mmCIF file as gemmi writes it, N, C-alpha and C atoms, coordinates in Angstrom:
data_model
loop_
_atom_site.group_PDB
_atom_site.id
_atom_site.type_symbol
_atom_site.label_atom_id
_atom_site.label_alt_id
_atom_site.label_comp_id
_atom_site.label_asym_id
_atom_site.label_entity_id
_atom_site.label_seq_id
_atom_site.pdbx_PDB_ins_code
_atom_site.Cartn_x
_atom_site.Cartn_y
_atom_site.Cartn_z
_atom_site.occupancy
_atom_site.B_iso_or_equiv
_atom_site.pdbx_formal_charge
_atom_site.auth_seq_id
_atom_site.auth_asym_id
_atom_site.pdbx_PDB_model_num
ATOM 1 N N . UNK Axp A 1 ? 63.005 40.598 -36.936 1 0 ? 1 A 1
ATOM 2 C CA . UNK Axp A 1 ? 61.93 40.179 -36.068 1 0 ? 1 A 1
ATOM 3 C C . UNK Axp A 1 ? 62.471 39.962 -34.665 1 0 ? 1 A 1
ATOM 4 N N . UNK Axp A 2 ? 61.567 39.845 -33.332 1 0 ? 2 A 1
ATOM 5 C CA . UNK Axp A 2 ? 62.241 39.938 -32.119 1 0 ? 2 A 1
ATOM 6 C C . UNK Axp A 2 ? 60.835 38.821 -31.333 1 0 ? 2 A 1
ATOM 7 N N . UNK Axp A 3 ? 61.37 38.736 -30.602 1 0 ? 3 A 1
ATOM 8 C CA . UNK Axp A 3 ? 59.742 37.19 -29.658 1 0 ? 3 A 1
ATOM 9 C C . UNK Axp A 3 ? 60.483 38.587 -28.448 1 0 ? 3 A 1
ATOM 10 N N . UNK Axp A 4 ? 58.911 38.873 -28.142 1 0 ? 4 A 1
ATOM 11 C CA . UNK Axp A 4 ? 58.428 39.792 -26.758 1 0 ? 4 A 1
ATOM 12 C C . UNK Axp A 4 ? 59.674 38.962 -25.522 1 0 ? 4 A 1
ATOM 13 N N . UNK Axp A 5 ? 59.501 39.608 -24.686 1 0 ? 5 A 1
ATOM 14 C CA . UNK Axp A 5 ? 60.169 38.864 -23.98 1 0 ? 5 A 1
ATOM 15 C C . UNK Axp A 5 ? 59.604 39.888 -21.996 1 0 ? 5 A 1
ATOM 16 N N . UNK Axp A 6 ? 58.991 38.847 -21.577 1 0 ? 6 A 1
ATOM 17 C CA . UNK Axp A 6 ? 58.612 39.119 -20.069 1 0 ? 6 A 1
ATOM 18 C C . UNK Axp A 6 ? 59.08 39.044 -18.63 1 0 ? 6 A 1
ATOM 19 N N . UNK Axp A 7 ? 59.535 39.852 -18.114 1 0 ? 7 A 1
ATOM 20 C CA . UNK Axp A 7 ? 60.117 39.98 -17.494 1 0 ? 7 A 1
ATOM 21 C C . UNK Axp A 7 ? 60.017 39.874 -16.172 1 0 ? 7 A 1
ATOM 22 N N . UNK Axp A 8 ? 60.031 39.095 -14.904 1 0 ? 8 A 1
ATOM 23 C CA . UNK Axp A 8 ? 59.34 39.569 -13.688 1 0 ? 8 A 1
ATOM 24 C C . UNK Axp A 8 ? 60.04 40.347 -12.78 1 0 ? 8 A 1
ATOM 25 N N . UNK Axp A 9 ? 59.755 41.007 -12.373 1 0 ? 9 A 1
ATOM 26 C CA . UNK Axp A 9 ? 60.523 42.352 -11.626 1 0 ? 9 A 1
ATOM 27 C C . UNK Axp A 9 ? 60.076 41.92 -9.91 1 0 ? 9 A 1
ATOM 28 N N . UNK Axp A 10 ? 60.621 41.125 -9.319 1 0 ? 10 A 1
ATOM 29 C CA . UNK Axp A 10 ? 60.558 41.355 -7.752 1 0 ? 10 A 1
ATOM 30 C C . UNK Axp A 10 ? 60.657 41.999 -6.625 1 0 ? 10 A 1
ATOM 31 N N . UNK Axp A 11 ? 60.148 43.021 -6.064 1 0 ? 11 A 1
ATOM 32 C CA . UNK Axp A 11 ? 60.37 43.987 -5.155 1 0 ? 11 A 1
ATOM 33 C C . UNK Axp A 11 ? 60.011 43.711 -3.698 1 0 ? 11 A 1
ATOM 34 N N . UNK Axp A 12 ? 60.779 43.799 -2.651 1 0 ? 12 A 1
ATOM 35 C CA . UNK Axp A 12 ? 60.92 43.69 -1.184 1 0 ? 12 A 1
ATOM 36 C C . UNK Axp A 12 ? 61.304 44.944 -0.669 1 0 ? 12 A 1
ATOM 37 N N . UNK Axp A 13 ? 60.569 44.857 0.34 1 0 ? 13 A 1
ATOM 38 C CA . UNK Axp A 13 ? 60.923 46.262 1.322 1 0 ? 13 A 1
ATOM 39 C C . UNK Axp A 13 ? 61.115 45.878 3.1 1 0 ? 13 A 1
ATOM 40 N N . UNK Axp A 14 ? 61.977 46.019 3.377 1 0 ? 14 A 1
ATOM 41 C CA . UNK Axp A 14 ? 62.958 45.437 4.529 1 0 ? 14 A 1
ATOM 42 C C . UNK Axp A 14 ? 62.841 47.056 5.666 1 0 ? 14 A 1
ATOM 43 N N . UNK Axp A 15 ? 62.876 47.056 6.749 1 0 ? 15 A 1
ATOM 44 C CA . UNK Axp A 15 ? 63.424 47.544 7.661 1 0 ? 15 A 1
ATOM 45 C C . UNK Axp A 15 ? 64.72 48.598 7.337 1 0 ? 15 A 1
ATOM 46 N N . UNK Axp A 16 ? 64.465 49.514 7.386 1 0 ? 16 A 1
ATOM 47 C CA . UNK Axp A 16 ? 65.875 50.673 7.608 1 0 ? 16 A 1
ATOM 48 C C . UNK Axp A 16 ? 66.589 50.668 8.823 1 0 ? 16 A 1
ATOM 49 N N . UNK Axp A 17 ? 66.444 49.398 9.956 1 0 ? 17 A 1
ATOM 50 C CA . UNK Axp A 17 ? 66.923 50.551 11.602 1 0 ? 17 A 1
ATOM 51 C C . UNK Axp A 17 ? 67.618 48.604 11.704 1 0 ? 17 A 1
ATOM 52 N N . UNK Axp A 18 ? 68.934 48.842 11.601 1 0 ? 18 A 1
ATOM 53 C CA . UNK Axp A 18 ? 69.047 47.538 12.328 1 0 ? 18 A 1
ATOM 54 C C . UNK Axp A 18 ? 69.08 47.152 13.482 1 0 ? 18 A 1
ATOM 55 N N . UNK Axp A 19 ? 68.817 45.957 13.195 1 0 ? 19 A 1
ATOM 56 C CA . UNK Axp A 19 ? 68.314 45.384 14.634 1 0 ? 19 A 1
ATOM 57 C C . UNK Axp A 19 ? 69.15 44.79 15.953 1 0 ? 19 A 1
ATOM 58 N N . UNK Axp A 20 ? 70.432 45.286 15.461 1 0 ? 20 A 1
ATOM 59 C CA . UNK Axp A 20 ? 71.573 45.539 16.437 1 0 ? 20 A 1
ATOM 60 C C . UNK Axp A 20 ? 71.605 46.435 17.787 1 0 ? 20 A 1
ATOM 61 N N . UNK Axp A 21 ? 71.85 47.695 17.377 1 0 ? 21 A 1
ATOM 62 C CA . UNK Axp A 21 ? 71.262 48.871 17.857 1 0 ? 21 A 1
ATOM 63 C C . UNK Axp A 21 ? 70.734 50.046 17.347 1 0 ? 21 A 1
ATOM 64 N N . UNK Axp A 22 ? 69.914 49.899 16.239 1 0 ? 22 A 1
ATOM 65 C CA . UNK Axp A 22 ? 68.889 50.74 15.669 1 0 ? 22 A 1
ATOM 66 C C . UNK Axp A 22 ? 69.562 51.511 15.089 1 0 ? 22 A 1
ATOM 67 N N . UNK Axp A 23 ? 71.124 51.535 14.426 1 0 ? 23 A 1
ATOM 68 C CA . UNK Axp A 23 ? 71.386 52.233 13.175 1 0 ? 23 A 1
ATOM 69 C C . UNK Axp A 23 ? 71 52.404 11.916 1 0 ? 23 A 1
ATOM 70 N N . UNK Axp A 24 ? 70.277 53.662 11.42 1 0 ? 24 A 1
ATOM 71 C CA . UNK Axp A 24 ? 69.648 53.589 9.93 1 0 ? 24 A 1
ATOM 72 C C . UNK Axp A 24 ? 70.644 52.727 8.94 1 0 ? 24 A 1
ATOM 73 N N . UNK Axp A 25 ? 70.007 51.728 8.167 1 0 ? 25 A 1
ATOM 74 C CA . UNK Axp A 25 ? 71.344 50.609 7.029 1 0 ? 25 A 1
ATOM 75 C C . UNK Axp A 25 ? 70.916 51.679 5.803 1 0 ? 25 A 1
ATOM 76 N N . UNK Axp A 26 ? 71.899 51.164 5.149 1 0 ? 26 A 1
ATOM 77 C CA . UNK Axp A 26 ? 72.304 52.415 4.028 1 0 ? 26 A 1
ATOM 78 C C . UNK Axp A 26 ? 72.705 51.05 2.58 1 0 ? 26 A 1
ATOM 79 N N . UNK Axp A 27 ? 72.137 51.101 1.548 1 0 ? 27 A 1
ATOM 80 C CA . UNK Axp A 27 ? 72.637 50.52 0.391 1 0 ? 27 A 1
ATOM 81 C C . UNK Axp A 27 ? 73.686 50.571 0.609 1 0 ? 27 A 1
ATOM 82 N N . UNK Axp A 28 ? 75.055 49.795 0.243 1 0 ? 28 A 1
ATOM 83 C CA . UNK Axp A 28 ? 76.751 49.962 -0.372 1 0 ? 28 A 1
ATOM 84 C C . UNK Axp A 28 ? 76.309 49.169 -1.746 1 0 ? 28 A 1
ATOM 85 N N . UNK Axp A 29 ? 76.257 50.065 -2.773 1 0 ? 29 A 1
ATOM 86 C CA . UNK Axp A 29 ? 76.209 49.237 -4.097 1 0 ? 29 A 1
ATOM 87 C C . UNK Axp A 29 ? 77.663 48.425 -4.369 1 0 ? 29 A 1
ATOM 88 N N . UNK Axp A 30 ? 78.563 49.08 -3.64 1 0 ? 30 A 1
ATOM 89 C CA . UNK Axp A 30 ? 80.362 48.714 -4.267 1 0 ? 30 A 1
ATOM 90 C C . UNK Axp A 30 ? 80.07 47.043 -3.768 1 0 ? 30 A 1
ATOM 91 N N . UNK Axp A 31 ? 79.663 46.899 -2.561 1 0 ? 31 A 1
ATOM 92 C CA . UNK Axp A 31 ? 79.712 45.441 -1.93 1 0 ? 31 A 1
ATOM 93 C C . UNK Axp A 31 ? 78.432 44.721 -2.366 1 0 ? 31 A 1
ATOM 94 N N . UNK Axp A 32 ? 77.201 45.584 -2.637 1 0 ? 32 A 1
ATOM 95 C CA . UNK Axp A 32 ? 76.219 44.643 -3.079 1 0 ? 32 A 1
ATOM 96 C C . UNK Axp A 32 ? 75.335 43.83 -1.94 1 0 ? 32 A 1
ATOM 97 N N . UNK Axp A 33 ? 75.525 45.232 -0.759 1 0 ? 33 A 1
ATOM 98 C CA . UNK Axp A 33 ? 74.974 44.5 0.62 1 0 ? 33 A 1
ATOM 99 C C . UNK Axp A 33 ? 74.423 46.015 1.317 1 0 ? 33 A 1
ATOM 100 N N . UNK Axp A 34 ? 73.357 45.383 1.833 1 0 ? 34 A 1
ATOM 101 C CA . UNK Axp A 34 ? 72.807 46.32 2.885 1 0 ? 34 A 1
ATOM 102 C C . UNK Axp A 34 ? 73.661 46.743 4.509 1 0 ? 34 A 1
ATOM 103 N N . UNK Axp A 35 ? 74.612 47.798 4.405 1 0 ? 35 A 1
ATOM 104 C CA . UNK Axp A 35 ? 75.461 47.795 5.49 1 0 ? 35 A 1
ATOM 105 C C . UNK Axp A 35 ? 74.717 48.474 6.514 1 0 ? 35 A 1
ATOM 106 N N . UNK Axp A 36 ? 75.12 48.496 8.014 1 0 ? 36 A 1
ATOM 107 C CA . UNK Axp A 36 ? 74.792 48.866 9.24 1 0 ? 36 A 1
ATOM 108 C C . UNK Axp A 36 ? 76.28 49.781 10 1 0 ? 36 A 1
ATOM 109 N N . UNK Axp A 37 ? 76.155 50.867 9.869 1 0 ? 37 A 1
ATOM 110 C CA . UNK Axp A 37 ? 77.328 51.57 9.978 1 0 ? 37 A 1
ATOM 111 C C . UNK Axp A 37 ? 77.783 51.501 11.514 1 0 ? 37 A 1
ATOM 112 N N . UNK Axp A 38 ? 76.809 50.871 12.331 1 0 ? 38 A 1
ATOM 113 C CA . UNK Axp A 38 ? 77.112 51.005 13.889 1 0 ? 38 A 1
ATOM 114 C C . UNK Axp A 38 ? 78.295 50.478 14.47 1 0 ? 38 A 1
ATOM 115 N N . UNK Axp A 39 ? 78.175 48.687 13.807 1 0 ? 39 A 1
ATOM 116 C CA . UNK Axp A 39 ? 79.172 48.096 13.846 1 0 ? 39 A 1
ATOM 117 C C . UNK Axp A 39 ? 79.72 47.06 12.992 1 0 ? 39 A 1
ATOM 118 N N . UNK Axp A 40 ? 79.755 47.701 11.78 1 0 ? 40 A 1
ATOM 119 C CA . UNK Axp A 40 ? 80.041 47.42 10.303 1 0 ? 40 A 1
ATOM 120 C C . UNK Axp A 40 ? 78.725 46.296 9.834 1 0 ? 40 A 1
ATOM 121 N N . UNK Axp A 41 ? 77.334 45.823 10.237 1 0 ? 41 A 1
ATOM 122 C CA . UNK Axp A 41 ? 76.967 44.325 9.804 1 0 ? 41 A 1
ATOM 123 C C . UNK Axp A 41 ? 76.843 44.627 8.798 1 0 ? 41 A 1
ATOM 124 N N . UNK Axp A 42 ? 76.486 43.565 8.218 1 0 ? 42 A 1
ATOM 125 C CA . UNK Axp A 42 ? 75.911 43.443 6.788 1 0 ? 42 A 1
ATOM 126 C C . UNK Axp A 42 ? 74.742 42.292 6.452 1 0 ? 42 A 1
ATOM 127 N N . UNK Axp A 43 ? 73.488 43.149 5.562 1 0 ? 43 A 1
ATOM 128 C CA . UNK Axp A 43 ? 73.123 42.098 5.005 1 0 ? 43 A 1
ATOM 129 C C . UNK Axp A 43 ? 72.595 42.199 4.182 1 0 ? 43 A 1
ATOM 130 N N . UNK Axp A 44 ? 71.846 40.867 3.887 1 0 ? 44 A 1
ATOM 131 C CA . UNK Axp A 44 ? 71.811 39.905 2.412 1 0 ? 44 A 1
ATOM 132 C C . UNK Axp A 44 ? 70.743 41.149 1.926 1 0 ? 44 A 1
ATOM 133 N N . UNK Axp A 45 ? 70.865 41.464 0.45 1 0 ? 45 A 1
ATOM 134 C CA . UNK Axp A 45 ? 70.005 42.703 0.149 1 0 ? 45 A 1
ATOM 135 C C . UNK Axp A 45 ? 68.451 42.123 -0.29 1 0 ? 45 A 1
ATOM 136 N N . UNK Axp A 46 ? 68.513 40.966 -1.083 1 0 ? 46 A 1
ATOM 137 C CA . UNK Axp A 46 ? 67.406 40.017 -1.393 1 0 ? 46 A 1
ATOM 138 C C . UNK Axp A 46 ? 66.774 39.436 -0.214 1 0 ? 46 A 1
ATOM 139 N N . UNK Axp A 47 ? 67.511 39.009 1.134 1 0 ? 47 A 1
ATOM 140 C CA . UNK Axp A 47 ? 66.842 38.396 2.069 1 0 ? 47 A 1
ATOM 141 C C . UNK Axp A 47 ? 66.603 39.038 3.238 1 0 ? 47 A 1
ATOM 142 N N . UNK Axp A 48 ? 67.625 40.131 3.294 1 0 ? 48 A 1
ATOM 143 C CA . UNK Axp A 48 ? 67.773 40.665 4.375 1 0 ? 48 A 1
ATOM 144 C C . UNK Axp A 48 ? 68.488 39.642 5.845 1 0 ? 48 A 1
ATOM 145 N N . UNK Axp A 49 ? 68.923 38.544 4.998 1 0 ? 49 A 1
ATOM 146 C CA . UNK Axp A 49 ? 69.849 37.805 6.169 1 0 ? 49 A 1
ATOM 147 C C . UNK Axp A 49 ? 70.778 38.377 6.75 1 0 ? 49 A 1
ATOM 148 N N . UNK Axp A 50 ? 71.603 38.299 7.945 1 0 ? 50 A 1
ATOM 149 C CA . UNK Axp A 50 ? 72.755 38.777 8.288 1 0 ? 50 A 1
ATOM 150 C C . UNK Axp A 50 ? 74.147 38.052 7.729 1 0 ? 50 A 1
ATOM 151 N N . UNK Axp A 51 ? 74.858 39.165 6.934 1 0 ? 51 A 1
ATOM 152 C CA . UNK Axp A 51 ? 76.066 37.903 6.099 1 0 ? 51 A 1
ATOM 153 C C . UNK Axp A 51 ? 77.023 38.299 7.476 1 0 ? 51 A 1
ATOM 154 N N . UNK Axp A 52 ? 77.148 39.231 7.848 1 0 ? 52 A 1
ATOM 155 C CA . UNK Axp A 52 ? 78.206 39.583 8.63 1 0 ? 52 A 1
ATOM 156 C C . UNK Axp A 52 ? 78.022 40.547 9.836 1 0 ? 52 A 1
ATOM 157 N N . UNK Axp A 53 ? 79.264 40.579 11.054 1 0 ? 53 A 1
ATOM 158 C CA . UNK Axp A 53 ? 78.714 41.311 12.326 1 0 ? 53 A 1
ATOM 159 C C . UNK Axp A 53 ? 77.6 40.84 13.181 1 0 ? 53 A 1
ATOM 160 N N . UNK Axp A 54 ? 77.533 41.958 14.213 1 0 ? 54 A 1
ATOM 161 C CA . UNK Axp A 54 ? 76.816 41.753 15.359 1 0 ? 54 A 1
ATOM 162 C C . UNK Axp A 54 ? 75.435 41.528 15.493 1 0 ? 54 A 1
ATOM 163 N N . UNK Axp A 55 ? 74.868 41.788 13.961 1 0 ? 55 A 1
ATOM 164 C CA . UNK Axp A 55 ? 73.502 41.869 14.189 1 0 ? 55 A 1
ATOM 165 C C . UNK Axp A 55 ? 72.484 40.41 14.718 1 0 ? 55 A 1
ATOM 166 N N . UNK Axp A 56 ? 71.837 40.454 15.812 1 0 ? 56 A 1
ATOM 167 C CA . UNK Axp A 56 ? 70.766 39.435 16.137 1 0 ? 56 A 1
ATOM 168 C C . UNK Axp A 56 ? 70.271 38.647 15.005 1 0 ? 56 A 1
ATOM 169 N N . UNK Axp A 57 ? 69.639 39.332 14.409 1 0 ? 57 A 1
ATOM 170 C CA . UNK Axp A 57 ? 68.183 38.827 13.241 1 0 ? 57 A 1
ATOM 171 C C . UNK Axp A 57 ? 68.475 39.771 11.98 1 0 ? 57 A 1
ATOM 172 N N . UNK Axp A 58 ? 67.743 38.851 10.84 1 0 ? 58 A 1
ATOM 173 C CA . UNK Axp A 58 ? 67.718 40.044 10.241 1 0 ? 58 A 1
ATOM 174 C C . UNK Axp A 58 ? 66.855 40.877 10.107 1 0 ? 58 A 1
ATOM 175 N N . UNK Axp A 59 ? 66.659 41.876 8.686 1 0 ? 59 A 1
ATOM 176 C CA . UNK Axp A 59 ? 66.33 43.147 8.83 1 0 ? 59 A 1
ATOM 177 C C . UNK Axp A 59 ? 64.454 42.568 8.867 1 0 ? 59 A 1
ATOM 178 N N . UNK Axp A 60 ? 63.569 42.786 9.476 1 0 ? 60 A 1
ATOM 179 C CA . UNK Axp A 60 ? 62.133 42.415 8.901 1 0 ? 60 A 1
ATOM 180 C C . UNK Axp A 60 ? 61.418 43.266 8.197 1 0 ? 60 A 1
ATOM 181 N N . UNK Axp A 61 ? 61.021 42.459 7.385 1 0 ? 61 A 1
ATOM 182 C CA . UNK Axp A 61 ? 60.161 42.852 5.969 1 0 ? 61 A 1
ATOM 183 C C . UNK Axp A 61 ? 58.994 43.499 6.293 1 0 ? 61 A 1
ATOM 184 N N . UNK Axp A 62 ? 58.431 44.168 5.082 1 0 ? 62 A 1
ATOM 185 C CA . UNK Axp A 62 ? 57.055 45.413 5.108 1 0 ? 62 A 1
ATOM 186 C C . UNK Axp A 62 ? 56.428 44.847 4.43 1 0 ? 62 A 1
ATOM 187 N N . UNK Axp A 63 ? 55.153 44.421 4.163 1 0 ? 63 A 1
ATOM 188 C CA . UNK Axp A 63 ? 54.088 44.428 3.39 1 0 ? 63 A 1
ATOM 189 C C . UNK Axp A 63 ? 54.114 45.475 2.52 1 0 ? 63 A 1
ATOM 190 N N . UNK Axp A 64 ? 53.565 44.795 1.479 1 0 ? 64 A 1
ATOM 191 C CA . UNK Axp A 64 ? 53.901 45.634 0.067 1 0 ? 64 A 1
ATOM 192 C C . UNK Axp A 64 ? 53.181 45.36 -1.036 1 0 ? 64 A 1
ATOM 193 N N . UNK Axp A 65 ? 53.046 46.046 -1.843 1 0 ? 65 A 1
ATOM 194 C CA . UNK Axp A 65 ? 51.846 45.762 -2.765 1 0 ? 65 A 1
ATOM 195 C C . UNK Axp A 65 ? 51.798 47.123 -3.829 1 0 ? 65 A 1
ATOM 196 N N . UNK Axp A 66 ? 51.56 46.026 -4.972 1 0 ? 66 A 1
ATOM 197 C CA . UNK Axp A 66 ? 51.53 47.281 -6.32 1 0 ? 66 A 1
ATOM 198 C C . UNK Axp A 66 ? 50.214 47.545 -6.773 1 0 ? 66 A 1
ATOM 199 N N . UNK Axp A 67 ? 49.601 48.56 -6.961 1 0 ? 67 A 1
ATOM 200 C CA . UNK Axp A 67 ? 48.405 49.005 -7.359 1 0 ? 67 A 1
ATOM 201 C C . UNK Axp A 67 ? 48.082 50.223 -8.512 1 0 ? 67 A 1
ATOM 202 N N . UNK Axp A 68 ? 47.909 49.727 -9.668 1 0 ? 68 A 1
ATOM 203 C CA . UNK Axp A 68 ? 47.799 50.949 -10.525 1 0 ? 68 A 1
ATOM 204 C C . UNK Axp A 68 ? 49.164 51.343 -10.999 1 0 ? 68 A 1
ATOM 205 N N . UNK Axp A 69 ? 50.273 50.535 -10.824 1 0 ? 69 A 1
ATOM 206 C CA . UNK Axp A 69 ? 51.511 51.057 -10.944 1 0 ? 69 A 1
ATOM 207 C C . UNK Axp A 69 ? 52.216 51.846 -9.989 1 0 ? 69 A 1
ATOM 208 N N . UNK Axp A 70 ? 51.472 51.686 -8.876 1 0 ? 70 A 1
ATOM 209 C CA . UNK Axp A 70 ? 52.129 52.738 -7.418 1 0 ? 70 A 1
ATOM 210 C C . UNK Axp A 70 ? 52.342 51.511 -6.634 1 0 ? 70 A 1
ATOM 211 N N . UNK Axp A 71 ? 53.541 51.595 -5.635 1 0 ? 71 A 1
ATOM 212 C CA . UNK Axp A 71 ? 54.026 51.053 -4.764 1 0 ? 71 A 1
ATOM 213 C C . UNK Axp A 71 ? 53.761 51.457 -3.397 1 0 ? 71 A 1
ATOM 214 N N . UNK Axp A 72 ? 53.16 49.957 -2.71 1 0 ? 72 A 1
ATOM 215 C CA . UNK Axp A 72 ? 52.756 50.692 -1.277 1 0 ? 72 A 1
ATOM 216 C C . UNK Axp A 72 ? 53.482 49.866 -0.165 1 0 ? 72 A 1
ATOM 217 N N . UNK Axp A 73 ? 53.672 50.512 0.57 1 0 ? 73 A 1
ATOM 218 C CA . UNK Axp A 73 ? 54.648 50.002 1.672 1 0 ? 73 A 1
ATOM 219 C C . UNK Axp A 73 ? 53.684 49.679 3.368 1 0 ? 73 A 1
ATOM 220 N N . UNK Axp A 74 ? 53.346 49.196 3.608 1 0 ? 74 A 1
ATOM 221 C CA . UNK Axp A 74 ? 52.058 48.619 4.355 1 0 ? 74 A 1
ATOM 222 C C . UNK Axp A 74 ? 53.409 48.804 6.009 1 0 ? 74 A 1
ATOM 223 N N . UNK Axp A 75 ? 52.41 47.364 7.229 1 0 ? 75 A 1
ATOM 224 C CA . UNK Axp A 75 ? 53.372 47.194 7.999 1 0 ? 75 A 1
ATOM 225 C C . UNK Axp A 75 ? 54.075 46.402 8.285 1 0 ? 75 A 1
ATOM 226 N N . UNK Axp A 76 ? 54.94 46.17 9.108 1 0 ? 76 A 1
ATOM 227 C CA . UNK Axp A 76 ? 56.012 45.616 9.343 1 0 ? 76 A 1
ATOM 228 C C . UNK Axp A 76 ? 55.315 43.823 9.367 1 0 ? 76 A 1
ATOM 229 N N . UNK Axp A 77 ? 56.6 42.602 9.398 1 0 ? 77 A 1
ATOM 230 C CA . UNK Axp A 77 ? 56.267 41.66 9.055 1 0 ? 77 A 1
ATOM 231 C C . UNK Axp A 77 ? 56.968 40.713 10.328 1 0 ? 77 A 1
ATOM 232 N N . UNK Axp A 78 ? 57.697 41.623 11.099 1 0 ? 78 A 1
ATOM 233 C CA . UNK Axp A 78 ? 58.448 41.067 12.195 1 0 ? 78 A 1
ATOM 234 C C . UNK Axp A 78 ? 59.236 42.042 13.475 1 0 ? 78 A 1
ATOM 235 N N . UNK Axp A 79 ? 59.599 41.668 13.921 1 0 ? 79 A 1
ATOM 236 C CA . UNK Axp A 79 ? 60.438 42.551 14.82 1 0 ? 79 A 1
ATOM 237 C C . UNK Axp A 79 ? 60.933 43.458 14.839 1 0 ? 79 A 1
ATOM 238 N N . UNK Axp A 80 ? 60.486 44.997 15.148 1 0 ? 80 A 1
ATOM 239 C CA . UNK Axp A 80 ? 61.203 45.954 14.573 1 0 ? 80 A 1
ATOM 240 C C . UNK Axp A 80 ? 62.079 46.218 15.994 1 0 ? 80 A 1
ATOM 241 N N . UNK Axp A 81 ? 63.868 47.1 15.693 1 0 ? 81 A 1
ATOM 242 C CA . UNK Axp A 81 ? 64.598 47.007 16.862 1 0 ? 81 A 1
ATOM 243 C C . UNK Axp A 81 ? 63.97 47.719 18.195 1 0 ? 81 A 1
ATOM 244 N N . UNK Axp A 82 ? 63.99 47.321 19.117 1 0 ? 82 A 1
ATOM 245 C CA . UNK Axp A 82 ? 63.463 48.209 20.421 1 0 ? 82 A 1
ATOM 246 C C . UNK Axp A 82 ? 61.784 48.064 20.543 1 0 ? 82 A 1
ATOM 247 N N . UNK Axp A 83 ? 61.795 47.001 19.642 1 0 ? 83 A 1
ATOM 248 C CA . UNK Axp A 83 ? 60.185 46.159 20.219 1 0 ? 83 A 1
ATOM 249 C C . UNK Axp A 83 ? 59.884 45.653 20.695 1 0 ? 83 A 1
């Protein structure tokens, strides 16, 4: 026998262009951080905080929303770079 077990699955969608000087950030799964190749930053992948480097702010979040099992990516929630 097995008890169901429920799971909640949290999804965020952050900014690609950091807000340094507008380098596309790229996953690094090895570090487990959202890197900025411009001038190495890094950040928090859950918060999008800045753990490390030059960056101002961090990355700002997208509106988002699940419907029918599709994922929608709406607009921005803050400062995008060169705004």
């Amino acid at each position: 026998s097995f008890w169901p077990r429920f799971v909640r699955i949290i999804i965020k969608a952050f900014s690609a262009i950091c807000t340094h000087l507008g380098c596309v950030v790229y996953w690094h799964p090895e570090k487990n951080v959202i890197h900025s190749p411009c001038h190495d930053g890094l950040f928090n992948p859950v918060t999008a905080a800045v753990i490390s480097g030059p960056p101002p702010r961090l990355l700002p979040p997208y509106e988002l929303a699940i419907k029918e099992g599709k994922v929608y990516v709406g607009k921005p929630l803050g400062q995008i770079y060169g705004t």
